[in-house]
Amino acid sequence: MKIAVPLEVHPEETRVAATPDTVKRFVGLGAEVVVQSGAGTLSRIPDADYEAAGASIAATAAETYSGAVVVLKVRRPAAEELPLITGGALVVATMDPYGSEDAVKAMAEAGIAAVAMEFMPRITRAQVMDVLSSQANLAGYQAVIDAAGVYDRAFPMMMTAAGTVPAARVFVMGAGVAGLQAIATARRLGAVVSATDVRPASKEQVESLGAKFVAVEDEEFKAAETAAGYAKPMSAEYQAKQAALVAEHIRKQDVVITTALIPGRPAPRLVSSAMIASMRPGSVLVDLAVERGGNVEGAVAGEIAEVGAVRIVGYRNVAGRIAATASQLYAKNLFAFVETLIDKDTKSLAVNWDDELVKATVLTRDGAVVHPAFISA
Ligand code: NAD
């Protein structure tokens, strides 16, 4: 059973889908692991460390993919990679399929079984496989570090002989996995932190981290969570009330970190140009939703946008900015899932296509699109 770990071809991808630790575990299960030379470089993993863990190193992508029954990737295969992948191979990655229905079809036509790790159900058994959480947690941390790097003032209150420096006021919008880590990180740096979300369950979590919760808590708010624990799109009326409250709050903030997402939809627009204009010079916003349409008006993906004297940080792939740690956790997520698909006696891939985790994540198989969310596409 050959497992391939190719070098990511996306120019902005810094992560890798296996680490020496997960290679060792796969080898322990009887797999032959082939890592493309340089795959771990941007995550600070030299080829030699993979070799020491039991992998062999291949010079080219073609050699890496050749004959592999499992492919571990960070991003879905690019068009030029598809012909290199052996028919029937299980390709495990974050597939980012919404809005990319053609790419999903292309994977079906290439005959691969494409597993979208981001569709892993959020149930206890699958927590260890939850790539959204492992990466969002790091993105939340990194967003605060990025904000602190751009902000020309200190975060903590400092009482010095030369005078007192006030603590930065940090407002976190969206208190899911990324937002909660952003709150915790900003608190550790000594900021005065507040946060908002549309899910009522988030209020207690925000407060337990020592931040103030800011939201319009009406009847709609009390019902604004799906059974899966995600946010629902809010009515125009709620959004207007919430925007008024946020507008009043934001003008007193120094740093705003936005993380609000709704699965399968464009990110909600939460911060307007008028709100930004009300902030004092030197304020910083970090829009973690920028790749999904953005929470902040004027945010530009991949750039720091200057709007008057305020800067909006719109870095893409923020988890990838802390690549070594992101790869460590991502690789562990993939191992935890793929391990369940390996028959320990025969040391071969034995996928139970009826398993709940498999059904939830497999997009394509046997030449067809099989995931219910994409079948008509
Ligand atoms: P997400 O990335 O989809 O969204 C980020 C946050 O944005 C969410 O908290 C969402 O409520 C919020 N949001 C959406 N629209 C908003 C708006 N208009 N204004 C303000 N905030 C808005 O969410 P996530 O971080 O993946 O987490 C979603 C939920 O799933 C959370 O409750 C989280 O604790 C839970 N979760 C459960 C498990 C598990 O049980 N295994 C694992 C991870 C997360």
Short mmCIF file of C-alpha atoms and ligand atoms in Angstrom, two decimals:
data_model
loop_
_atom_site.label_atom_id
_atom_site.label_comp_id
_atom_site.label_asym_id
_atom_site.label_seq_id
_atom_site.Cartn_x
_atom_site.Cartn_y
_atom_site.Cartn_z
CA MET A 1 0.00 0.00 0.00
CA LYS A 2 1.82 3.09 -1.26
CA ILE A 3 1.00 6.47 0.30
CA ALA A 4 2.16 9.56 -1.61
CA VAL A 5 2.97 12.94 -0.05
CA PRO A 6 3.55 15.37 -2.92
CA LEU A 7 4.98 18.87 -2.76
CA GLU A 8 2.05 21.31 -2.77
CA VAL A 9 1.94 23.09 -6.14
CA HIS A 10 -0.17 26.09 -5.06
CA PRO A 11 2.23 29.05 -4.95
CA GLU A 12 0.95 30.25 -1.56
CA GLU A 13 0.86 26.88 0.18
CA THR A 14 3.47 26.45 2.87
CA ARG A 15 2.03 23.40 4.62
CA VAL A 16 2.57 19.70 4.03
CA ALA A 17 0.14 16.83 4.63
CA ALA A 18 2.50 14.48 6.51
CA THR A 19 5.23 14.89 9.11
CA PRO A 20 7.96 12.49 10.18
CA ASP A 21 5.69 11.53 13.08
CA THR A 22 2.75 10.54 10.85
CA VAL A 23 5.07 8.87 8.33
CA LYS A 24 6.41 6.68 11.12
CA ARG A 25 2.88 5.75 12.16
CA PHE A 26 1.86 4.88 8.58
CA VAL A 27 5.00 2.78 8.13
CA GLY A 28 4.09 1.06 11.40
CA LEU A 29 0.76 0.10 9.82
CA GLY A 30 2.60 -1.55 6.93
CA ALA A 31 2.44 1.29 4.40
CA GLU A 32 5.17 2.34 2.01
CA VAL A 33 5.36 6.16 2.20
CA VAL A 34 6.89 8.23 -0.61
CA VAL A 35 7.49 11.93 0.01
CA GLN A 36 8.37 14.30 -2.81
CA SER A 37 11.70 16.02 -2.25
CA GLY A 38 11.19 19.45 -0.70
CA ALA A 39 7.57 18.79 0.35
CA GLY A 40 8.33 19.78 3.94
CA THR A 41 10.80 22.58 3.33
CA LEU A 42 8.42 25.48 4.08
CA SER A 43 7.25 23.66 7.22
CA ARG A 44 10.87 23.28 8.32
CA ILE A 45 10.96 19.54 7.69
CA PRO A 46 14.04 18.41 5.71
CA ASP A 47 13.84 15.36 3.43
CA ALA A 48 16.29 13.59 5.74
CA ASP A 49 13.77 13.69 8.63
CA TYR A 50 11.16 11.94 6.47
CA GLU A 51 13.75 9.37 5.43
CA ALA A 52 14.73 8.77 9.05
CA ALA A 53 11.03 8.15 9.78
CA GLY A 54 10.90 5.43 7.12
CA ALA A 55 9.78 7.27 3.98
CA SER A 56 11.52 7.18 0.65
CA ILE A 57 12.11 10.47 -1.14
CA ALA A 58 11.06 10.90 -4.79
CA ALA A 59 12.61 13.54 -7.00
CA THR A 60 9.51 14.35 -9.06
CA ALA A 61 5.75 14.57 -8.65
CA ALA A 62 5.25 11.82 -11.24
CA GLU A 63 7.48 9.47 -9.27
CA THR A 64 5.75 10.41 -6.02
CA TYR A 65 2.24 9.73 -7.32
CA SER A 66 3.07 6.65 -9.39
CA GLY A 67 1.19 3.61 -8.06
CA ALA A 68 0.00 5.33 -4.85
CA VAL A 69 -3.35 4.11 -3.51
CA VAL A 70 -3.54 6.97 -1.00
CA VAL A 71 -2.47 10.56 -1.66
CA LEU A 72 -2.17 12.99 1.25
CA LYS A 73 -2.44 16.66 0.30
CA VAL A 74 -3.18 20.05 1.80
CA ARG A 75 -5.09 21.41 -1.23
CA ARG A 76 -7.12 19.57 -3.84
CA PRO A 77 -5.09 18.35 -6.82
CA ALA A 78 -4.54 21.00 -9.49
CA ALA A 79 -5.52 20.16 -13.08
CA GLU A 80 -1.92 19.36 -13.98
CA GLU A 81 -1.64 16.89 -11.09
CA LEU A 82 -4.73 14.84 -11.96
CA PRO A 83 -3.12 12.86 -14.82
CA LEU A 84 -0.30 11.83 -12.46
CA ILE A 85 -2.64 10.22 -9.93
CA THR A 86 -3.31 6.50 -10.23
CA GLY A 87 -6.96 5.72 -11.08
CA GLY A 88 -8.98 4.75 -8.02
CA ALA A 89 -6.57 6.39 -5.57
CA LEU A 90 -7.99 7.93 -2.42
CA VAL A 91 -6.94 11.58 -2.34
CA VAL A 92 -7.32 13.17 1.09
CA ALA A 93 -7.12 16.98 1.26
CA THR A 94 -9.08 20.15 1.94
CA MET A 95 -11.02 20.25 -1.31
CA ASP A 96 -12.62 23.72 -1.05
CA PRO A 97 -15.40 22.52 -3.39
CA TYR A 98 -18.03 25.27 -3.08
CA GLY A 99 -17.88 27.43 -6.19
CA SER A 100 -15.41 24.96 -7.75
CA GLU A 101 -17.89 22.45 -9.15
CA ASP A 102 -15.82 22.07 -12.33
CA ALA A 103 -12.81 21.00 -10.30
CA VAL A 104 -14.96 18.46 -8.45
CA LYS A 105 -16.14 17.07 -11.79
CA ALA A 106 -12.56 16.92 -13.06
CA MET A 107 -11.58 14.82 -10.02
CA ALA A 108 -14.50 12.48 -10.72
CA GLU A 109 -13.46 12.17 -14.35
CA ALA A 110 -9.88 11.44 -13.29
CA GLY A 111 -11.30 8.44 -11.44
CA ILE A 112 -10.05 9.40 -8.00
CA ALA A 113 -11.87 9.10 -4.69
CA ALA A 114 -11.65 12.67 -3.43
CA VAL A 115 -12.05 13.10 0.33
CA ALA A 116 -12.89 16.63 1.56
CA MET A 117 -11.51 16.75 5.09
CA GLU A 118 -13.40 19.98 5.81
CA PHE A 119 -16.69 18.02 5.63
CA MET A 120 -15.73 15.83 8.58
CA PRO A 121 -18.74 15.70 10.91
CA ARG A 122 -18.16 17.54 14.18
CA ILE A 123 -18.83 14.55 16.38
CA THR A 124 -16.71 13.33 19.27
CA ARG A 125 -15.18 10.40 17.35
CA ALA A 126 -13.99 12.75 14.60
CA GLN A 127 -12.60 15.59 16.73
CA VAL A 128 -9.05 14.37 16.17
CA MET A 129 -9.70 14.53 12.39
CA ASP A 130 -11.14 18.07 12.41
CA VAL A 131 -8.92 20.09 10.05
CA LEU A 132 -11.22 23.12 10.21
CA SER A 133 -10.67 23.37 13.94
CA SER A 134 -6.94 22.65 13.94
CA GLN A 135 -6.27 25.26 11.25
CA ALA A 136 -8.81 27.86 12.43
CA ASN A 137 -7.36 27.73 15.93
CA LEU A 138 -3.91 28.61 14.58
CA ALA A 139 -5.34 31.26 12.24
CA GLY A 140 -7.01 32.93 15.23
CA TYR A 141 -3.71 32.99 17.09
CA GLN A 142 -1.76 34.22 14.05
CA ALA A 143 -4.31 36.97 13.31
CA VAL A 144 -3.55 38.57 16.67
CA ILE A 145 0.20 38.18 16.15
CA ASP A 146 -0.17 39.82 12.71
CA ALA A 147 -2.27 42.63 14.18
CA ALA A 148 0.30 43.23 16.91
CA GLY A 149 3.04 43.32 14.28
CA VAL A 150 1.29 46.03 12.27
CA TYR A 151 -0.12 48.04 15.18
CA ASP A 152 2.32 50.76 16.07
CA ARG A 153 1.38 50.74 19.72
CA ALA A 154 1.76 48.25 22.57
CA PHE A 155 -0.98 45.74 23.45
CA PRO A 156 -0.56 45.56 27.24
CA MET A 157 -1.01 48.40 29.66
CA MET A 158 2.43 49.50 30.83
CA MET A 159 3.09 51.69 33.82
CA THR A 160 6.55 53.13 33.28
CA ALA A 161 8.59 55.95 34.74
CA ALA A 162 7.97 57.81 31.49
CA GLY A 163 4.21 57.47 31.73
CA THR A 164 1.38 54.99 31.45
CA VAL A 165 0.63 53.23 28.17
CA PRO A 166 -3.03 52.21 27.88
CA ALA A 167 -3.97 48.64 26.95
CA ALA A 168 -5.11 48.10 23.35
CA ARG A 169 -8.82 47.48 22.89
CA VAL A 170 -9.35 44.42 20.70
CA PHE A 171 -12.76 43.46 19.28
CA VAL A 172 -13.19 39.95 17.86
CA MET A 173 -16.12 39.42 15.48
CA GLY A 174 -17.14 35.78 15.16
CA ALA A 175 -16.38 33.69 18.24
CA GLY A 176 -16.00 30.22 16.73
CA VAL A 177 -12.76 28.27 16.87
CA ALA A 178 -10.61 31.05 15.34
CA GLY A 179 -12.32 33.83 17.26
CA LEU A 180 -12.00 32.13 20.63
CA GLN A 181 -8.28 31.57 20.08
CA ALA A 182 -7.94 35.22 18.96
CA ILE A 183 -9.63 36.32 22.20
CA ALA A 184 -7.33 34.12 24.29
CA THR A 185 -4.22 35.33 22.44
CA ALA A 186 -5.16 39.02 22.68
CA ARG A 187 -5.85 38.56 26.40
CA ARG A 188 -2.45 36.91 26.86
CA LEU A 189 -0.87 39.98 25.24
CA GLY A 190 -2.67 42.17 27.76
CA ALA A 191 -5.38 43.72 25.57
CA VAL A 192 -8.87 44.61 26.78
CA VAL A 193 -10.97 42.24 24.67
CA SER A 194 -14.61 42.19 23.57
CA ALA A 195 -16.30 39.90 21.07
CA THR A 196 -19.52 39.31 19.18
CA ASP A 197 -21.23 36.38 17.48
CA VAL A 198 -24.73 35.49 16.32
CA ARG A 199 -24.76 32.11 18.07
CA PRO A 200 -26.14 32.37 21.60
CA ALA A 201 -23.87 29.53 22.80
CA SER A 202 -20.85 31.70 22.11
CA LYS A 203 -21.74 34.24 24.79
CA GLU A 204 -20.69 32.00 27.68
CA GLN A 205 -17.52 30.91 25.85
CA VAL A 206 -16.51 34.53 25.22
CA GLU A 207 -17.16 35.49 28.82
CA SER A 208 -15.30 32.46 30.18
CA LEU A 209 -12.20 33.73 28.36
CA GLY A 210 -12.50 37.05 30.15
CA ALA A 211 -13.85 39.06 27.23
CA LYS A 212 -16.98 41.21 27.10
CA PHE A 213 -19.82 39.94 24.88
CA VAL A 214 -21.40 42.53 22.58
CA ALA A 215 -24.55 41.55 20.60
CA VAL A 216 -28.24 42.29 20.09
CA GLU A 217 -29.73 39.43 22.13
CA ASP A 218 -33.28 39.28 20.74
CA GLU A 219 -35.52 36.29 19.87
CA GLU A 220 -33.83 35.76 16.49
CA PHE A 221 -30.42 35.66 18.19
CA LYS A 222 -31.69 33.02 20.62
CA ALA A 223 -32.54 30.74 17.65
CA ALA A 224 -29.54 31.51 15.47
CA GLU A 225 -27.69 28.21 15.64
CA THR A 226 -28.11 25.16 13.43
CA ALA A 227 -28.20 21.65 14.86
CA ALA A 228 -24.61 21.25 13.61
CA GLY A 229 -23.53 24.22 15.74
CA TYR A 230 -23.00 26.64 12.85
CA ALA A 231 -24.36 30.16 12.39
CA LYS A 232 -27.51 30.75 10.33
CA PRO A 233 -27.75 33.68 7.92
CA MET A 234 -29.45 36.49 9.88
CA SER A 235 -32.42 38.59 8.71
CA ALA A 236 -31.82 42.06 7.26
CA GLU A 237 -33.60 43.52 10.29
CA TYR A 238 -31.29 41.76 12.76
CA GLN A 239 -28.23 42.72 10.75
CA ALA A 240 -29.25 46.39 10.83
CA LYS A 241 -29.75 46.35 14.62
CA GLN A 242 -26.48 44.52 15.15
CA ALA A 243 -24.65 46.90 12.77
CA ALA A 244 -25.83 49.90 14.78
CA LEU A 245 -24.56 48.35 18.01
CA VAL A 246 -21.27 47.34 16.38
CA ALA A 247 -20.81 50.80 14.82
CA GLU A 248 -21.04 52.41 18.25
CA HIS A 249 -18.60 49.86 19.72
CA ILE A 250 -16.04 49.83 16.90
CA ARG A 251 -15.22 53.50 17.01
CA LYS A 252 -13.70 52.95 20.45
CA GLN A 253 -11.60 49.95 19.37
CA ASP A 254 -7.93 49.86 18.34
CA VAL A 255 -7.83 46.41 16.76
CA VAL A 256 -10.66 44.42 15.13
CA ILE A 257 -10.24 40.75 14.18
CA THR A 258 -13.04 39.33 12.03
CA THR A 259 -13.58 35.58 11.64
CA ALA A 260 -17.29 35.30 10.72
CA LEU A 261 -18.19 32.53 8.29
CA ILE A 262 -21.35 30.72 7.25
CA PRO A 263 -20.65 27.30 5.69
CA GLY A 264 -21.18 27.21 1.92
CA ARG A 265 -22.04 30.92 1.65
CA PRO A 266 -20.10 34.12 1.17
CA ALA A 267 -18.87 35.61 4.45
CA PRO A 268 -21.25 38.14 6.04
CA ARG A 269 -20.20 41.80 5.64
CA LEU A 270 -19.85 43.10 9.20
CA VAL A 271 -17.63 46.19 9.05
CA SER A 272 -18.50 49.07 6.69
CA SER A 273 -16.26 51.84 5.38
CA ALA A 274 -18.16 54.28 7.60
CA MET A 275 -17.27 52.20 10.67
CA ILE A 276 -13.62 52.13 9.61
CA ALA A 277 -13.64 55.90 9.10
CA SER A 278 -14.83 56.29 12.72
CA MET A 279 -11.74 54.50 14.11
CA ARG A 280 -8.76 56.45 15.36
CA PRO A 281 -5.57 56.73 13.27
CA GLY A 282 -3.33 53.69 13.55
CA SER A 283 -6.17 51.24 14.18
CA VAL A 284 -5.79 47.81 12.57
CA LEU A 285 -8.33 45.32 11.26
CA VAL A 286 -7.51 41.72 10.37
CA ASP A 287 -10.06 40.02 8.11
CA LEU A 288 -9.70 36.25 8.42
CA ALA A 289 -12.70 35.79 6.10
CA VAL A 290 -11.08 37.70 3.23
CA GLU A 291 -10.75 34.62 1.02
CA ARG A 292 -14.47 33.94 1.37
CA GLY A 293 -15.57 37.43 0.33
CA GLY A 294 -14.51 39.27 3.47
CA ASN A 295 -16.19 40.60 6.61
CA VAL A 296 -14.59 44.03 6.18
CA GLU A 297 -15.41 46.48 3.40
CA GLY A 298 -12.22 47.37 1.54
CA ALA A 299 -10.24 44.30 2.63
CA VAL A 300 -8.05 42.96 -0.19
CA ALA A 301 -7.01 39.32 -0.24
CA GLY A 302 -3.26 38.96 0.06
CA GLU A 303 -2.65 42.60 0.97
CA ILE A 304 -2.59 45.16 3.73
CA ALA A 305 -5.07 47.79 2.51
CA GLU A 306 -4.72 51.35 3.79
CA VAL A 307 -7.99 53.19 4.29
CA GLY A 308 -7.15 56.66 5.53
CA ALA A 309 -5.00 56.10 8.60
CA VAL A 310 -6.43 52.62 9.27
CA ARG A 311 -4.94 49.40 7.92
CA ILE A 312 -6.85 46.28 6.97
CA VAL A 313 -4.77 43.10 6.98
CA GLY A 314 -6.10 40.62 4.41
CA TYR A 315 -3.53 37.85 4.43
CA ARG A 316 -4.56 34.64 2.71
CA ASN A 317 -3.91 31.20 4.18
CA VAL A 318 -3.25 32.57 7.66
CA ALA A 319 -2.73 29.10 9.19
CA GLY A 320 -0.02 28.66 6.54
CA ARG A 321 1.79 31.65 8.08
CA ILE A 322 2.56 29.39 11.03
CA ALA A 323 3.34 26.50 8.72
CA ALA A 324 5.40 24.19 10.91
CA THR A 325 2.72 24.02 13.61
CA ALA A 326 -0.14 23.99 11.09
CA SER A 327 1.43 21.04 9.25
CA GLN A 328 2.00 19.17 12.51
CA LEU A 329 -1.69 19.36 13.42
CA TYR A 330 -3.05 18.92 9.88
CA ALA A 331 -0.91 15.82 9.31
CA LYS A 332 -2.18 14.36 12.58
CA ASN A 333 -5.79 15.03 11.52
CA LEU A 334 -5.19 13.15 8.25
CA PHE A 335 -3.45 10.25 9.94
CA ALA A 336 -6.31 9.85 12.42
CA PHE A 337 -8.80 9.53 9.56
CA VAL A 338 -6.76 7.42 7.12
CA GLU A 339 -5.77 5.03 9.92
CA THR A 340 -9.45 4.03 10.22
CA LEU A 341 -9.45 3.04 6.52
CA ILE A 342 -6.54 0.62 6.77
CA ASP A 343 -7.04 -3.06 7.50
CA LYS A 344 -4.45 -3.85 10.16
CA ASP A 345 -4.23 -7.55 9.22
CA THR A 346 -3.92 -7.30 5.46
CA LYS A 347 -2.06 -3.97 5.73
CA SER A 348 -4.09 -2.61 2.85
CA LEU A 349 -6.71 0.05 2.23
CA ALA A 350 -10.18 -1.24 3.14
CA VAL A 351 -12.65 1.65 2.95
CA ASN A 352 -16.14 1.08 4.32
CA TRP A 353 -18.04 3.39 1.96
CA ASP A 354 -21.09 3.24 4.26
CA ASP A 355 -19.21 4.61 7.28
CA GLU A 356 -20.68 7.92 8.41
CA LEU A 357 -17.35 9.77 8.24
CA VAL A 358 -16.57 8.40 4.78
CA LYS A 359 -20.03 9.21 3.44
CA ALA A 360 -19.83 12.75 4.78
CA THR A 361 -16.46 13.49 3.20
CA VAL A 362 -16.19 11.59 -0.09
CA LEU A 363 -16.94 13.92 -3.01
CA THR A 364 -16.15 11.67 -5.99
CA ARG A 365 -15.74 7.97 -6.57
CA ASP A 366 -15.72 5.47 -9.47
CA GLY A 367 -15.81 8.25 -12.05
CA ALA A 368 -18.79 10.09 -10.55
CA VAL A 369 -19.58 12.94 -8.17
CA VAL A 370 -21.19 11.17 -5.19
CA HIS A 371 -21.54 13.82 -2.47
CA PRO A 372 -25.18 14.93 -2.11
CA ALA A 373 -24.18 18.62 -2.01
CA PHE A 374 -22.57 18.36 -5.47
CA ILE A 375 -24.43 15.60 -7.26
CA SER A 376 -26.44 17.96 -9.46
CA ALA A 377 -23.40 20.04 -10.30
P1 NAD B 1 -17.17 29.13 11.35
O1 NAD B 1 -15.73 29.13 10.98
O2 NAD B 1 -18.15 28.56 10.39
O3 NAD B 1 -17.62 30.62 11.69
C1 NAD B 1 -16.90 31.41 12.60
C2 NAD B 1 -17.84 32.11 13.55
O4 NAD B 1 -18.51 33.17 12.86
C3 NAD B 1 -18.95 31.22 14.12
O5 NAD B 1 -18.87 31.24 15.52
C4 NAD B 1 -20.21 31.87 13.61
O6 NAD B 1 -21.30 31.76 14.53
C5 NAD B 1 -19.77 33.31 13.44
N1 NAD B 1 -20.66 34.16 12.62
C6 NAD B 1 -21.34 33.85 11.48
N2 NAD B 1 -22.06 34.90 11.06
C7 NAD B 1 -21.83 35.92 11.93
C8 NAD B 1 -22.29 37.26 12.03
N3 NAD B 1 -23.14 37.77 11.14
N4 NAD B 1 -21.86 38.01 13.07
C9 NAD B 1 -21.00 37.50 13.98
N5 NAD B 1 -20.52 36.24 13.95
C10 NAD B 1 -20.95 35.46 12.94
O7 NAD B 1 -17.38 28.39 12.75
P2 NAD B 1 -16.41 27.42 13.55
O8 NAD B 1 -15.34 28.21 14.17
O9 NAD B 1 -16.02 26.32 12.66
O10 NAD B 1 -17.34 26.89 14.73
C11 NAD B 1 -18.74 26.74 14.64
C12 NAD B 1 -19.24 26.01 15.86
O11 NAD B 1 -18.85 24.64 15.84
C13 NAD B 1 -18.79 26.53 17.19
O12 NAD B 1 -19.85 26.40 18.07
C14 NAD B 1 -17.72 25.59 17.60
O13 NAD B 1 -17.49 25.59 19.00
C15 NAD B 1 -18.31 24.32 17.12
N6 NAD B 1 -17.32 23.26 16.97
C16 NAD B 1 -17.61 22.01 17.42
C17 NAD B 1 -16.70 20.99 17.30
C18 NAD B 1 -16.98 19.61 17.79
O14 NAD B 1 -17.93 19.43 18.49
N7 NAD B 1 -16.19 18.63 17.41
C19 NAD B 1 -15.49 21.23 16.68
C20 NAD B 1 -15.23 22.51 16.21
C21 NAD B 1 -16.16 23.51 16.35
#
